[in-house]
Every structure is written in C-alpha cells, then in structure tokens.
Short mmCIF file of C-alpha atoms and ligand atoms in Angstrom, two decimals:
data_model
loop_
_atom_site.label_atom_id
_atom_site.label_comp_id
_atom_site.label_asym_id
_atom_site.label_seq_id
_atom_site.Cartn_x
_atom_site.Cartn_y
_atom_site.Cartn_z
CA MET A 1 -19.28 29.01 -22.34
CA LYS A 2 -17.38 25.75 -22.66
CA ILE A 3 -16.83 24.27 -19.24
CA THR A 4 -13.64 22.34 -18.56
CA ASN A 5 -13.12 23.16 -14.88
CA ILE A 6 -15.76 23.12 -12.17
CA CYS A 7 -15.29 24.25 -8.58
CA CYS A 8 -17.78 23.35 -5.86
CA ILE A 9 -17.57 25.21 -2.54
CA GLY A 10 -18.85 22.93 0.25
CA ALA A 11 -17.99 19.24 0.51
CA GLY A 12 -21.17 18.27 2.34
CA TYR A 13 -24.13 15.95 1.83
CA VAL A 14 -25.15 17.88 -1.27
CA GLY A 15 -21.84 19.01 -2.77
CA GLY A 16 -20.03 15.68 -2.33
CA PRO A 17 -22.46 13.28 -4.03
CA THR A 18 -23.58 15.80 -6.69
CA MET A 19 -20.05 16.54 -7.85
CA ALA A 20 -19.06 12.87 -7.73
CA VAL A 21 -21.87 12.05 -10.16
CA ILE A 22 -21.14 15.07 -12.40
CA ALA A 23 -17.49 13.95 -12.56
CA LYS A 24 -18.41 10.37 -13.32
CA LYS A 25 -20.70 11.38 -16.18
CA ASN A 26 -18.37 14.07 -17.56
CA PRO A 27 -14.87 12.58 -17.71
CA HIS A 28 -13.72 15.54 -19.83
CA ILE A 29 -14.43 18.02 -17.01
CA LYS A 30 -12.16 18.49 -14.01
CA VAL A 31 -14.28 18.80 -10.88
CA THR A 32 -12.72 20.10 -7.67
CA ILE A 33 -14.61 20.29 -4.39
CA VAL A 34 -13.21 22.74 -1.87
CA ASP A 35 -14.12 23.27 1.76
CA ILE A 36 -12.90 25.41 4.65
CA ASN A 37 -12.99 22.31 6.83
CA ALA A 38 -9.59 20.66 6.30
CA GLU A 39 -10.56 17.61 8.33
CA ARG A 40 -13.53 16.95 6.06
CA ILE A 41 -11.39 17.29 2.92
CA ALA A 42 -8.84 14.88 4.41
CA ALA A 43 -11.65 12.40 5.06
CA TRP A 44 -12.82 12.69 1.44
CA ASN A 45 -9.24 11.96 0.40
CA ASN A 46 -8.94 8.92 2.66
CA LYS A 47 -7.52 5.98 0.70
CA ASP A 48 -10.05 3.74 2.41
CA VAL A 49 -13.33 4.82 0.78
CA SER A 50 -15.35 3.21 3.56
CA LYS A 51 -14.14 6.14 5.70
CA LEU A 52 -15.56 8.98 3.60
CA PRO A 53 -17.23 11.63 5.78
CA ILE A 54 -20.62 10.94 4.24
CA TYR A 55 -22.35 7.62 3.99
CA GLU A 56 -24.57 7.12 0.96
CA PRO A 57 -25.19 3.77 -0.73
CA GLY A 58 -23.15 3.64 -3.97
CA LEU A 59 -21.15 6.81 -3.28
CA ALA A 60 -17.87 5.17 -2.23
CA GLU A 61 -17.71 3.26 -5.53
CA ILE A 62 -18.13 6.42 -7.61
CA VAL A 63 -15.54 8.30 -5.57
CA GLU A 64 -13.11 5.42 -5.95
CA GLU A 65 -13.64 5.43 -9.72
CA THR A 66 -13.25 9.18 -10.29
CA ARG A 67 -11.05 10.50 -7.47
CA GLY A 68 -7.59 11.51 -8.68
CA LYS A 69 -8.77 11.26 -12.31
CA ASN A 70 -11.23 14.14 -12.72
CA LEU A 71 -12.59 14.49 -9.19
CA PHE A 72 -10.49 16.27 -6.57
CA PHE A 73 -10.98 17.37 -2.96
CA SER A 74 -8.96 20.35 -1.83
CA THR A 75 -8.66 23.17 0.69
CA GLU A 76 -7.15 25.52 -1.90
CA ILE A 77 -10.29 27.58 -2.35
CA ASP A 78 -8.88 30.70 -4.07
CA LYS A 79 -6.76 28.80 -6.54
CA THR A 80 -9.61 26.49 -7.51
CA ILE A 81 -12.10 29.34 -7.95
CA ALA A 82 -9.64 31.22 -10.15
CA ALA A 83 -9.08 28.20 -12.38
CA SER A 84 -12.78 27.34 -12.89
CA GLU A 85 -15.34 28.61 -15.37
CA MET A 86 -18.25 27.37 -13.27
CA ILE A 87 -18.55 27.57 -9.46
CA PHE A 88 -21.23 25.80 -7.45
CA ILE A 89 -22.07 27.23 -4.03
CA SER A 90 -23.06 24.30 -1.86
CA VAL A 91 -22.42 25.57 1.64
CA ASN A 92 -24.85 25.24 4.49
CA THR A 93 -27.62 27.75 5.07
CA PRO A 94 -28.81 26.98 8.61
CA THR A 95 -31.75 28.67 10.31
CA LYS A 96 -30.56 31.87 11.98
CA THR A 97 -29.82 31.50 15.68
CA TYR A 98 -29.47 35.24 16.36
CA GLY A 99 -30.84 38.66 15.48
CA LYS A 100 -33.62 39.48 13.03
CA GLY A 101 -35.45 36.41 11.80
CA LYS A 102 -33.93 34.28 14.59
CA GLY A 103 -35.35 30.76 14.48
CA MET A 104 -36.99 31.37 11.09
CA ALA A 105 -34.87 32.99 8.40
CA ALA A 106 -31.99 31.26 6.66
CA ASP A 107 -28.55 32.42 7.70
CA LEU A 108 -26.91 33.46 4.48
CA LYS A 109 -23.57 34.49 5.90
CA TYR A 110 -21.72 31.53 4.37
CA VAL A 111 -23.27 32.13 0.98
CA GLU A 112 -22.32 35.78 1.15
CA LEU A 113 -18.76 34.87 2.18
CA CYS A 114 -18.55 32.58 -0.86
CA ALA A 115 -19.78 35.34 -3.17
CA ARG A 116 -17.22 37.76 -1.77
CA ASN A 117 -14.51 35.16 -2.07
CA ILE A 118 -15.39 34.56 -5.73
CA ALA A 119 -15.50 38.28 -6.47
CA GLU A 120 -12.09 38.76 -4.90
CA VAL A 121 -10.17 36.12 -6.77
CA ALA A 122 -11.91 35.96 -10.16
CA THR A 123 -9.97 37.33 -13.10
CA THR A 124 -12.00 35.64 -15.86
CA ASP A 125 -15.77 35.33 -16.51
CA LYS A 126 -17.61 32.91 -14.22
CA ILE A 127 -20.91 31.16 -14.01
CA VAL A 128 -21.96 31.00 -10.36
CA VAL A 129 -24.48 28.30 -9.51
CA GLU A 130 -26.59 28.39 -6.32
CA LYS A 131 -26.85 24.82 -5.17
CA SER A 132 -27.64 25.55 -1.53
CA THR A 133 -31.33 26.01 -0.82
CA LEU A 134 -31.87 29.70 -0.55
CA PRO A 135 -34.74 32.06 0.09
CA VAL A 136 -36.33 33.59 -2.96
CA ARG A 137 -34.34 36.52 -4.33
CA THR A 138 -31.00 35.47 -2.86
CA ALA A 139 -29.58 35.42 -6.36
CA GLN A 140 -30.15 39.18 -6.35
CA ALA A 141 -27.88 39.51 -3.31
CA ILE A 142 -25.20 37.30 -4.81
CA LYS A 143 -25.38 39.24 -8.03
CA SER A 144 -25.05 42.55 -6.27
CA ILE A 145 -22.01 41.41 -4.30
CA LEU A 146 -20.32 39.94 -7.35
CA HIS A 147 -20.93 43.00 -9.50
CA ASN A 148 -20.00 45.56 -6.91
CA THR A 149 -16.86 44.06 -5.49
CA GLY A 150 -15.43 42.29 -8.52
CA SER A 151 -13.18 43.71 -11.19
CA ASN A 152 -14.37 43.82 -14.76
CA VAL A 153 -15.26 40.18 -14.78
CA LYS A 154 -18.68 39.04 -16.05
CA PHE A 155 -20.69 36.89 -13.64
CA ASP A 156 -23.79 34.93 -14.58
CA ILE A 157 -25.87 33.58 -11.72
CA LEU A 158 -27.89 30.40 -11.98
CA SER A 159 -30.16 28.69 -9.49
CA ASN A 160 -29.92 24.91 -9.68
CA PRO A 161 -31.64 23.51 -6.60
CA GLU A 162 -30.91 20.01 -5.42
CA PHE A 163 -33.76 17.55 -5.14
CA LEU A 164 -31.78 14.53 -3.99
CA ALA A 165 -32.88 12.84 -0.78
CA GLU A 166 -30.25 11.48 1.57
CA GLY A 167 -29.95 7.73 1.66
CA THR A 168 -30.86 7.59 -2.03
CA ALA A 169 -28.67 10.47 -3.20
CA VAL A 170 -26.71 8.54 -5.82
CA GLN A 171 -29.82 6.96 -7.31
CA ASP A 172 -31.64 10.32 -7.27
CA LEU A 173 -28.71 11.99 -9.02
CA LEU A 174 -28.30 9.26 -11.63
CA SER A 175 -31.97 9.31 -12.61
CA PRO A 176 -33.54 12.55 -11.41
CA ASP A 177 -37.26 13.23 -11.90
CA ARG A 178 -36.13 16.61 -13.17
CA VAL A 179 -33.23 19.02 -13.09
CA LEU A 180 -34.17 22.65 -12.57
CA ILE A 181 -32.07 25.51 -13.90
CA GLY A 182 -33.13 29.09 -13.27
CA GLY A 183 -31.29 31.98 -14.84
CA GLU A 184 -31.24 35.07 -17.02
CA SER A 185 -28.47 34.29 -19.46
CA GLU A 186 -29.43 31.65 -21.98
CA ASP A 187 -25.80 30.92 -22.68
CA ALA A 188 -25.10 30.21 -19.00
CA ILE A 189 -28.22 28.06 -18.68
CA GLU A 190 -27.20 25.98 -21.68
CA SER A 191 -23.65 25.54 -20.35
CA LEU A 192 -25.06 23.91 -17.22
CA ALA A 193 -27.76 22.02 -19.15
CA ALA A 194 -25.01 20.47 -21.29
CA ILE A 195 -23.29 19.08 -18.18
CA TYR A 196 -26.49 17.39 -16.97
CA GLY A 197 -27.27 16.46 -20.57
CA SER A 198 -24.43 13.92 -20.39
CA TRP A 199 -26.87 11.61 -18.66
CA VAL A 200 -30.22 13.33 -18.10
CA PRO A 201 -32.73 13.39 -20.99
CA GLN A 202 -33.30 16.96 -22.26
CA ASP A 203 -37.04 16.88 -21.52
CA ARG A 204 -36.23 16.46 -17.84
CA ILE A 205 -34.11 19.59 -17.73
CA LEU A 206 -36.42 22.48 -16.90
CA ARG A 207 -35.39 26.05 -17.59
CA THR A 208 -37.12 28.81 -15.59
CA ASN A 209 -36.41 32.26 -14.31
CA VAL A 210 -34.24 32.47 -11.20
CA TRP A 211 -37.07 33.30 -8.82
CA SER A 212 -39.26 30.40 -9.90
CA SER A 213 -36.34 28.07 -9.47
CA GLU A 214 -35.56 29.29 -5.96
CA LEU A 215 -39.21 29.17 -4.92
CA SER A 216 -39.79 25.73 -6.47
CA LYS A 217 -37.25 24.16 -4.18
CA LEU A 218 -38.88 25.56 -1.04
CA THR A 219 -42.31 24.64 -2.37
CA ALA A 220 -41.35 21.05 -3.21
CA ASN A 221 -40.01 20.49 0.29
CA ALA A 222 -43.02 22.18 1.88
CA PHE A 223 -45.42 19.95 -0.07
CA LEU A 224 -43.47 16.80 0.81
CA ALA A 225 -43.30 17.69 4.49
CA GLN A 226 -46.98 18.59 4.45
CA ARG A 227 -47.84 15.05 3.32
CA ILE A 228 -46.02 13.64 6.33
CA SER A 229 -47.67 16.04 8.75
CA SER A 230 -51.04 15.25 7.17
CA ILE A 231 -50.67 11.49 7.60
CA ASN A 232 -49.19 11.97 11.08
CA ALA A 233 -52.23 14.04 12.04
CA ILE A 234 -54.44 11.19 10.86
CA SER A 235 -52.30 8.70 12.81
CA GLU A 236 -53.34 10.30 16.08
CA LEU A 237 -56.98 10.15 15.08
CA CYS A 238 -56.52 6.46 14.18
CA GLU A 239 -55.24 5.72 17.66
CA HIS A 240 -58.53 7.01 19.06
CA THR A 241 -60.88 5.42 16.57
CA GLU A 242 -59.46 1.92 15.94
CA ALA A 243 -58.74 2.83 12.35
CA ASN A 244 -55.28 1.71 11.21
CA VAL A 245 -53.11 4.40 9.62
CA ASN A 246 -51.34 1.90 7.36
CA GLU A 247 -54.67 0.81 5.96
CA VAL A 248 -55.83 4.39 5.55
CA ALA A 249 -52.56 5.36 3.82
CA LYS A 250 -52.86 2.45 1.42
CA ALA A 251 -56.48 3.24 0.68
CA ILE A 252 -55.90 6.92 -0.08
CA GLY A 253 -52.58 6.30 -1.85
CA MET A 254 -54.28 4.17 -4.48
CA ASP A 255 -56.14 7.25 -5.62
CA SER A 256 -53.87 8.23 -8.49
CA ARG A 257 -54.44 11.91 -7.69
CA ILE A 258 -52.95 11.39 -4.25
CA GLY A 259 -50.36 8.69 -5.01
CA PRO A 260 -48.73 6.16 -2.67
CA LYS A 261 -45.41 7.81 -1.76
CA PHE A 262 -44.52 9.76 1.38
CA LEU A 263 -47.46 8.53 3.40
CA ASN A 264 -45.56 6.62 6.09
CA ALA A 265 -46.71 7.75 9.50
CA SER A 266 -43.70 8.31 11.73
CA ILE A 267 -42.29 9.97 14.83
CA GLY A 268 -42.04 13.08 12.67
CA PHE A 269 -39.83 14.21 9.85
CA GLY A 270 -36.24 15.25 10.40
CA GLY A 271 -33.32 16.15 8.16
CA SER A 272 -31.54 19.34 7.28
CA CYS A 273 -34.13 20.61 4.81
CA PHE A 274 -37.81 20.25 5.61
CA GLN A 275 -38.01 22.30 8.77
CA LYS A 276 -35.49 24.87 7.61
CA ASP A 277 -37.15 25.36 4.24
CA ILE A 278 -40.66 25.67 5.62
CA LEU A 279 -39.51 28.15 8.26
CA ASN A 280 -37.95 30.02 5.43
CA LEU A 281 -41.17 30.01 3.43
CA VAL A 282 -43.10 31.17 6.48
CA TYR A 283 -40.60 33.94 7.12
CA ILE A 284 -40.77 35.16 3.54
CA ALA A 285 -44.57 35.11 3.56
CA ARG A 286 -44.65 37.13 6.78
CA SER A 287 -42.17 39.61 5.43
CA TYR A 288 -44.70 40.38 2.68
CA ASN A 289 -47.44 40.56 5.35
CA LEU A 290 -49.09 37.42 4.01
CA ASN A 291 -50.03 36.13 7.44
CA ALA A 292 -52.66 33.61 6.34
CA VAL A 293 -50.14 32.03 4.00
CA ALA A 294 -47.49 31.97 6.71
CA ASP A 295 -49.85 30.42 9.28
CA TYR A 296 -50.92 27.75 6.81
CA TRP A 297 -47.39 26.46 6.26
CA GLU A 298 -46.29 26.96 9.85
CA GLN A 299 -48.90 24.43 10.89
CA VAL A 300 -46.85 21.69 9.14
CA ILE A 301 -44.03 22.35 11.61
CA ILE A 302 -46.33 22.66 14.62
CA LEU A 303 -47.85 19.27 13.84
CA ASN A 304 -44.39 17.77 13.41
CA ASP A 305 -43.28 18.99 16.83
CA HIS A 306 -46.51 17.66 18.28
CA GLN A 307 -45.85 14.22 16.77
CA LYS A 308 -42.40 13.98 18.40
CA ARG A 309 -43.73 15.13 21.75
CA ARG A 310 -46.69 12.77 21.54
CA PHE A 311 -44.34 9.83 21.01
CA SER A 312 -42.29 10.51 24.13
CA ASP A 313 -45.37 11.38 26.22
CA ASN A 314 -46.96 8.09 25.23
CA LEU A 315 -43.80 6.18 26.13
CA ILE A 316 -43.65 7.80 29.55
CA SER A 317 -47.34 7.27 30.38
CA THR A 318 -47.17 3.64 29.25
CA LEU A 319 -44.19 3.01 31.53
CA TYR A 320 -46.43 3.80 34.51
CA ASN A 321 -45.81 7.55 34.27
CA THR A 322 -42.16 7.39 35.11
CA VAL A 323 -38.97 6.64 33.22
CA SER A 324 -36.70 7.97 35.95
CA GLY A 325 -33.67 5.68 36.25
CA LYS A 326 -35.04 3.30 33.61
CA LYS A 327 -32.93 2.17 30.69
CA ILE A 328 -34.63 3.11 27.43
CA ALA A 329 -32.96 1.65 24.34
CA MET A 330 -33.16 3.73 21.19
CA LEU A 331 -32.65 1.88 17.95
CA GLY A 332 -31.58 4.41 15.35
CA TRP A 333 -30.38 7.99 15.68
CA ALA A 334 -30.12 9.08 12.02
CA PHE A 335 -33.08 11.09 10.65
CA LYS A 336 -33.82 8.28 8.18
CA LYS A 337 -32.26 5.01 7.08
CA ASP A 338 -29.17 4.66 4.88
CA THR A 339 -27.52 7.88 6.01
CA ASN A 340 -25.20 8.94 8.82
CA ASP A 341 -26.82 12.38 8.91
CA THR A 342 -28.61 13.26 12.16
CA ARG A 343 -29.60 16.88 11.56
CA GLU A 344 -33.03 17.59 13.08
CA SER A 345 -33.52 13.87 13.69
CA ALA A 346 -36.63 13.16 15.76
CA ALA A 347 -34.46 10.88 17.93
CA ILE A 348 -32.62 13.90 19.35
CA TYR A 349 -35.83 15.54 20.55
CA VAL A 350 -37.39 12.37 21.88
CA ALA A 351 -34.18 11.61 23.79
CA ASP A 352 -34.16 15.14 25.16
CA HIS A 353 -37.74 14.83 26.46
CA LEU A 354 -36.95 11.49 28.07
CA LEU A 355 -33.79 12.88 29.64
CA ASN A 356 -35.87 15.64 31.22
CA GLU A 357 -37.72 12.80 32.92
CA GLN A 358 -34.37 11.38 34.10
CA ALA A 359 -34.37 8.33 31.84
CA ASN A 360 -31.14 6.48 31.09
CA ILE A 361 -30.85 6.53 27.33
CA ALA A 362 -29.00 3.77 25.46
CA VAL A 363 -28.41 4.34 21.76
CA TYR A 364 -27.47 2.11 18.86
CA ASP A 365 -27.31 3.20 15.21
CA PRO A 366 -25.60 1.29 12.39
CA LYS A 367 -23.90 4.42 10.97
CA VAL A 368 -23.90 7.11 13.65
CA ASN A 369 -21.16 7.18 16.28
CA SER A 370 -21.12 8.02 19.94
CA GLU A 371 -19.50 11.47 19.50
CA LYS A 372 -22.27 12.56 17.14
CA VAL A 373 -25.00 11.48 19.57
CA GLN A 374 -23.40 13.47 22.39
CA ALA A 375 -22.80 16.49 20.17
CA ASP A 376 -26.43 16.52 18.98
CA LEU A 377 -27.70 16.55 22.56
CA ASN A 378 -25.13 19.05 23.78
CA TYR A 379 -26.14 21.40 20.96
CA LEU A 380 -29.63 21.68 22.45
CA ASN A 381 -28.13 23.13 25.63
CA THR A 382 -30.90 21.62 27.76
CA ARG A 383 -28.42 20.36 30.36
CA SER A 384 -24.66 20.26 30.83
CA ASP A 385 -22.44 18.18 28.54
CA GLU A 386 -21.39 16.14 31.60
CA GLU A 387 -24.99 15.27 32.42
CA ASN A 388 -25.60 14.14 28.86
CA LYS A 389 -22.49 12.00 29.02
CA ASP A 390 -23.69 10.50 32.26
CA LEU A 391 -27.23 9.74 31.16
CA VAL A 392 -26.66 8.68 27.55
CA LYS A 393 -24.67 5.60 26.70
CA TYR A 394 -23.76 4.44 23.23
CA TYR A 395 -23.53 0.76 22.27
CA ASP A 396 -22.24 -0.67 19.04
CA ASP A 397 -24.28 -3.83 19.33
CA PRO A 398 -28.07 -4.09 19.09
CA TYR A 399 -28.23 -6.90 21.65
CA GLU A 400 -26.11 -5.07 24.20
CA VAL A 401 -28.14 -1.89 23.86
CA SER A 402 -31.37 -3.69 24.70
CA LYS A 403 -30.03 -5.74 27.61
CA ASP A 404 -31.95 -4.92 30.81
CA ALA A 405 -33.89 -2.19 29.04
CA HIS A 406 -37.43 -1.41 30.13
CA ALA A 407 -38.38 -0.31 26.65
CA ILE A 408 -37.09 -0.15 23.09
CA ALA A 409 -37.92 2.87 20.97
CA ILE A 410 -37.43 2.48 17.22
CA MET A 411 -36.42 5.86 15.89
CA THR A 412 -35.06 5.11 12.40
CA GLU A 413 -36.37 2.64 9.83
CA TRP A 414 -33.06 0.80 9.26
CA ASP A 415 -33.72 -2.50 7.44
CA GLU A 416 -31.45 -4.47 9.77
CA PHE A 417 -33.81 -3.84 12.70
CA LYS A 418 -36.35 -6.15 11.08
CA THR A 419 -33.86 -9.03 10.92
CA TYR A 420 -32.90 -9.16 14.61
CA ASP A 421 -33.50 -12.17 16.84
CA TRP A 422 -36.36 -10.50 18.71
CA GLN A 423 -36.90 -13.56 20.91
CA ARG A 424 -33.34 -13.14 22.19
CA ILE A 425 -33.87 -9.44 22.74
CA TYR A 426 -37.09 -10.12 24.62
CA GLU A 427 -35.44 -12.58 26.98
CA GLN A 428 -32.79 -10.14 28.13
CA MET A 429 -35.11 -7.18 28.71
CA LYS A 430 -36.90 -6.18 31.90
CA LYS A 431 -40.53 -7.32 31.96
CA PRO A 432 -43.00 -6.24 30.83
CA ALA A 433 -40.87 -5.59 27.75
CA PHE A 434 -42.16 -2.62 25.78
CA ILE A 435 -41.52 -1.72 22.16
CA PHE A 436 -42.48 1.70 20.81
CA ASP A 437 -42.16 1.38 17.07
CA GLY A 438 -41.85 4.95 15.82
CA ARG A 439 -41.54 3.75 12.24
CA ASN A 440 -44.12 0.94 12.03
CA ILE A 441 -41.49 -1.49 10.74
CA LEU A 442 -42.05 -4.52 12.99
CA ASN A 443 -44.87 -7.01 12.79
CA LYS A 444 -47.31 -6.44 15.63
CA LYS A 445 -48.58 -10.02 15.67
CA GLU A 446 -45.09 -11.54 15.86
CA MET A 447 -43.96 -9.13 18.55
CA THR A 448 -47.03 -9.74 20.68
CA LYS A 449 -46.61 -13.49 20.27
CA ILE A 450 -43.06 -13.28 21.64
CA GLY A 451 -44.48 -11.45 24.65
CA PHE A 452 -43.68 -7.81 23.92
CA GLU A 453 -46.06 -5.00 24.79
CA TYR A 454 -45.93 -3.51 21.32
CA SER A 455 -47.23 -0.13 20.26
CA SER A 456 -46.72 1.73 17.02
CA ILE A 457 -47.93 4.87 15.30
CA GLY A 458 -51.56 5.16 14.31
CA GLN A 459 -52.65 1.60 14.99
C1 UDX B 501 -26.21 22.35 2.46
C2 UDX B 501 -27.44 23.09 2.98
O1 UDX B 501 -27.72 22.63 4.27
C3 UDX B 501 -28.64 22.92 2.14
O2 UDX B 501 -29.58 23.90 2.45
C4 UDX B 501 -28.33 23.10 0.71
O3 UDX B 501 -29.44 22.72 -0.05
C5 UDX B 501 -27.10 22.37 0.28
O4 UDX B 501 -26.02 22.63 1.11
P1 UDX B 501 -25.30 19.97 3.00
O5 UDX B 501 -24.41 19.70 1.86
O6 UDX B 501 -26.08 18.84 3.53
O7 UDX B 501 -26.43 20.99 2.62
O8 UDX B 501 -24.52 20.76 4.12
P2 UDX B 501 -23.21 20.32 4.88
O9 UDX B 501 -23.09 18.84 4.87
O10 UDX B 501 -23.20 21.08 6.15
O11 UDX B 501 -22.04 20.86 3.95
C6 UDX B 501 -21.69 22.18 3.78
C7 UDX B 501 -20.16 22.29 3.69
O12 UDX B 501 -19.80 23.62 3.34
C8 UDX B 501 -19.41 21.96 4.98
O13 UDX B 501 -18.49 20.93 4.75
C9 UDX B 501 -18.72 23.29 5.35
O14 UDX B 501 -17.46 23.09 5.95
C10 UDX B 501 -18.60 23.95 4.00
N1 UDX B 501 -18.46 25.42 4.06
C11 UDX B 501 -19.32 26.16 4.80
C12 UDX B 501 -17.44 26.03 3.35
O15 UDX B 501 -16.64 25.37 2.71
N2 UDX B 501 -17.35 27.40 3.38
C13 UDX B 501 -18.18 28.17 4.13
O16 UDX B 501 -18.05 29.40 4.13
C14 UDX B 501 -19.21 27.52 4.86
C1 UDX B 502 -35.70 16.06 1.36
C2 UDX B 502 -36.40 15.99 -0.01
O1 UDX B 502 -37.03 14.73 -0.18
C3 UDX B 502 -35.39 16.23 -1.11
O2 UDX B 502 -36.03 16.26 -2.38
C4 UDX B 502 -34.68 17.55 -0.85
O3 UDX B 502 -33.70 17.80 -1.83
C5 UDX B 502 -34.05 17.56 0.52
O4 UDX B 502 -35.03 17.29 1.52
P1 UDX B 502 -34.22 14.39 2.80
O5 UDX B 502 -34.41 15.37 3.91
O6 UDX B 502 -32.85 13.91 2.49
O7 UDX B 502 -34.80 14.97 1.44
O8 UDX B 502 -35.08 13.07 3.13
P2 UDX B 502 -36.59 12.63 2.92
O9 UDX B 502 -36.57 11.30 2.31
O10 UDX B 502 -37.40 13.65 2.24
O11 UDX B 502 -37.10 12.43 4.42
C6 UDX B 502 -37.29 13.52 5.31
C7 UDX B 502 -37.87 13.05 6.62
O12 UDX B 502 -39.22 12.64 6.45
C8 UDX B 502 -37.15 11.85 7.24
O13 UDX B 502 -37.02 12.04 8.62
C9 UDX B 502 -38.08 10.71 6.92
O14 UDX B 502 -37.94 9.63 7.81
C10 UDX B 502 -39.43 11.37 7.02
N1 UDX B 502 -40.50 10.68 6.29
C11 UDX B 502 -40.41 10.53 4.94
C12 UDX B 502 -41.62 10.21 6.96
O15 UDX B 502 -41.73 10.35 8.18
N2 UDX B 502 -42.62 9.59 6.26
C13 UDX B 502 -42.56 9.43 4.90
O16 UDX B 502 -43.50 8.86 4.32
C14 UDX B 502 -41.41 9.90 4.23
#
C-alpha cells in the first residue's frame, strides 16, 4: 500500500520523537499525531519550541523544521484516523493497578480503546502498527477487535517495537541499531519498511513474525535491565571487599563477549519500560506455569528494589542513624540525564524512604519542575499531599538547594553536576558535609580534599 498519510495515536515520549523523525525523513508523507490530552497537544503546538512537553536533545530543532509542513499535532482523532492509511498506536500501557494481574500485567485498556476507535471510524483499508510495548499475543486481541467490530475494511496488524532510549531518542531514531517489523502480510511489512528505508539501511530492517517481534522487545529490555542488576549486585559485594566496581566493570567490559556498555553501577534503574516490561515477562511466564522462568527474571526487579533501599539505608546510618529534621539535598529527579521524564525514577523511592524517617527533602533538577516532584510523591500515597508539600521543597538553583544541607544525594547523572563549584557548596553546608553519589560521577579524591565525607556505589 502506498502511504501518504500517517496517524499516530499518543503524543508521548515514544510517539512524539518517532513521528518527528519519520516526518523529517519522509517529506512526502503527512504525519499527524493525535492525543486525547488537549493540553499536551497544545504544548506540542507551542510556537516556542523550548516549551514542548518532552525534552530530548535535538528534538525541538526537528519539530521546528517539520511542524506545519508535514508534521501536525491534533486532537481530532476520528478525522485523522479516517484520513490515514497507516495508524501507529503509541499510547501508554502501564502496569495494572487493579484486578487480575495487579502489579504485574500490562493494562491494555488504552490499546483496546484505540483499536475500537479505529474500527469505528475506518472506511478504507488500514495498516495498524503496534508501537507501544505490549505483551506477546496482543496483536491477536487487536486483530480480533478490528475484525469483529469494523465494517468490511481490511486491517493488517504490524508490530514495530521502539528501541529508542530517552535522552538519546533523536540519535537512536536517526541511526538505529535495527528496526524490527513483525507481521503476517508481506505487503504491509514492506509499506512500513519503505518508510524507514528513507534513512535506515535495508540490512538493519528485520522482518519477523508478529510474536517474535513482540517478545523481542520485552527480551531486549529484560537483558538490558539484567546487566544493571548484575553490576549493582556486584557493587554491594565490592563495598565489603575493597574491590572497586568501576574497575571491575572496566575489566569485564573489555571482554568482547561481555562488552563495555550498560555496566554503570547506580542507585537502580528507573524509567517507564524496564520494570514494566520485566513484570510483564514474569506475568506471561507464570501464566504458562513456567515458574522457574518467572522467578529468574523477577530477581532482576528484586535486586533493583534492594539497590534503592540500600542507598537510603546507607545514607540514614551514615548520618548517625537519624535524618529526622535534617535537610537532605537531592541533585536530580529524572530517571536518567537529558530527559524530563521521571517515571519510576529511583529518586522518588529514595525520597519516600527518607520522608518516612522525617527528613526534609530539597530537590533540584535541571529539567524537572516542582509540580512533577510533588505529583510523583503524591502518587505513591504514602502520606498526605499536604505532608509531602510540607516536607519537600523544590529549588531552581543548585547552590540554594545545598545551603545548610546535612547531605547531598546525587540521583541523576546530569553532566552539569560535575561542573559545580564544589568548594562553594561545601562551605555553605552543615558539617560534616556528606555526599552520597548514587551515580559515581564525582571524583572521590577531589571531594575528599575539599573536606566532604564522600561515598559512592561499589567503591
Ligand atoms: C508509551 C508506553 O509507556 C510504552 O510502553 C510504549 O512502548 C510506548 O508508549 P510513552 O510514549 O513514553 O510510552 O508514553 P506517554 O508519554 O505516557 O504517552 C502516551 C500518550 O498517549 C499520552 O500523551 C496520552 O495522553 C495518550 N493517550 C493515551 C491517548 O491519546 N489515548 C488513549 O486512549 C490513551
Ligand atoms: C530503555 C531501553 O534502553 C530502550 O531500548 C527501550 O526502548 C526503552 O527502555 P530508557 O528507559 O529510555 O530505555 O533508558 P535507559 O538508557 O535504558 O536507562 C534505564 C535506566 O537504567 C535509567 O534509570 C538509567 O540511569 C539506568 N542505567 C542505565 C544504569 O543504572 N546503569 C547503566 O549502565 C545504564
């Protein structure tokens, strides 16, 4: 099928950047991103591209170049679906918070709503592309909805999982390691392959069956997360044996079979995908009664929770077993650098533990605002919104946030943290001045020389 109009449902961290790059590389295709959230669409349409709802290096420039030409943001969902030959579903698939599979399974209600919406308004043949990460065999459900509620329209379903990482989304999209397209209809697969073919070499476009494609996405994330939990497990052992986790990571990473990437010990992984996708994998394995398989992958999550807890426990015990009434400055709230996304960020959980011990939390993040910090904590429901507001203060200056603090906790690896005047920060803190470097980004020797009591992960 020749594609001239694309619709993407969901103007989020995945849909936004992906469609912007598709539009940039395919000027002959009109790409419209729709969303039920009118506020978000308005933000995407903001004349000032520094105010887009999603921060990604390089994204604003591409939006500026393509918006109004062949890239559009709209709330007119039905009209856009009807006018498009290809529809990407890029809505969120959070972990279920109710009912069967609560806390484990992916909540597919938004995906189902999209499928029903497409079935309702389609009057011509459509290719429907799953972009959201979905459990294996979801395509079957989408297919069944489309075929049973639609008119005589032909629907082809493709799985085209996203492998971009936040913070490097534009770069990852412009030169992907691979693009994966799973489907039954060769014609549909080739229609999508042609779109990526505008800039991705053909040998990097993999064609598989739908189920392999769906499972590959979960597997890739599970393997990546497993590397972090593995190195984090070793970090704790290092702390007890005088080995240094950075040295160990470098030594093992030079083995070409292991490779150097994704071996940074940390306070634990965050983000919208790793935990959700592994829980998903575990849930699927259990549903087939494969308990050994499920337990194996679940351990990656258990270790990750342990790493977050260990960080806050260590902070509390170092501060003479009490943080009650003490100002603890958190540098960074995002789940990684170069993004304003905070979903599942370790900072949220560490802050929550410290708040249980009645600490006064002070937060600074270069891209996350005060409202987001409060909302993330309120969402946990550990205490009332008023208490969170009382105990957690947001600062938009790194020197103000650390003033009179008993300790600084580095939660995100933002580059700017390395460039601060640490002497100045030291002078205005309470003494002894503690730093807990959850990302191993500062230089231990320099910090100790200034006078800090410095501790990091796995050293
Ligand atoms: C989401 C999923 O979290 C991830 O699993 C998947 O791989 C890609 O899609 P992301 O883009 O980061 O990732 O989610 P989010 O930023 O929450 O964006 C989803 C958007 O869909 C939101 O703007 C939401 O308003 C919109 N949406 C949701 C709809 O337009 N319609 C719906 O029915 C539900
Ligand atoms: C991930 C996958 O990388 C991507 O391919 C997929 O499409 C979506 O999920 P993302 O969650 O955006 O991407 O970020 P990623 O770079 O994978 O980082 C996830 C978490 O792991 C972050 O909290 C990060 O700080 C942490 N991390 C990463 C470490 O703690 N150590 C590392 O060595 C690498």
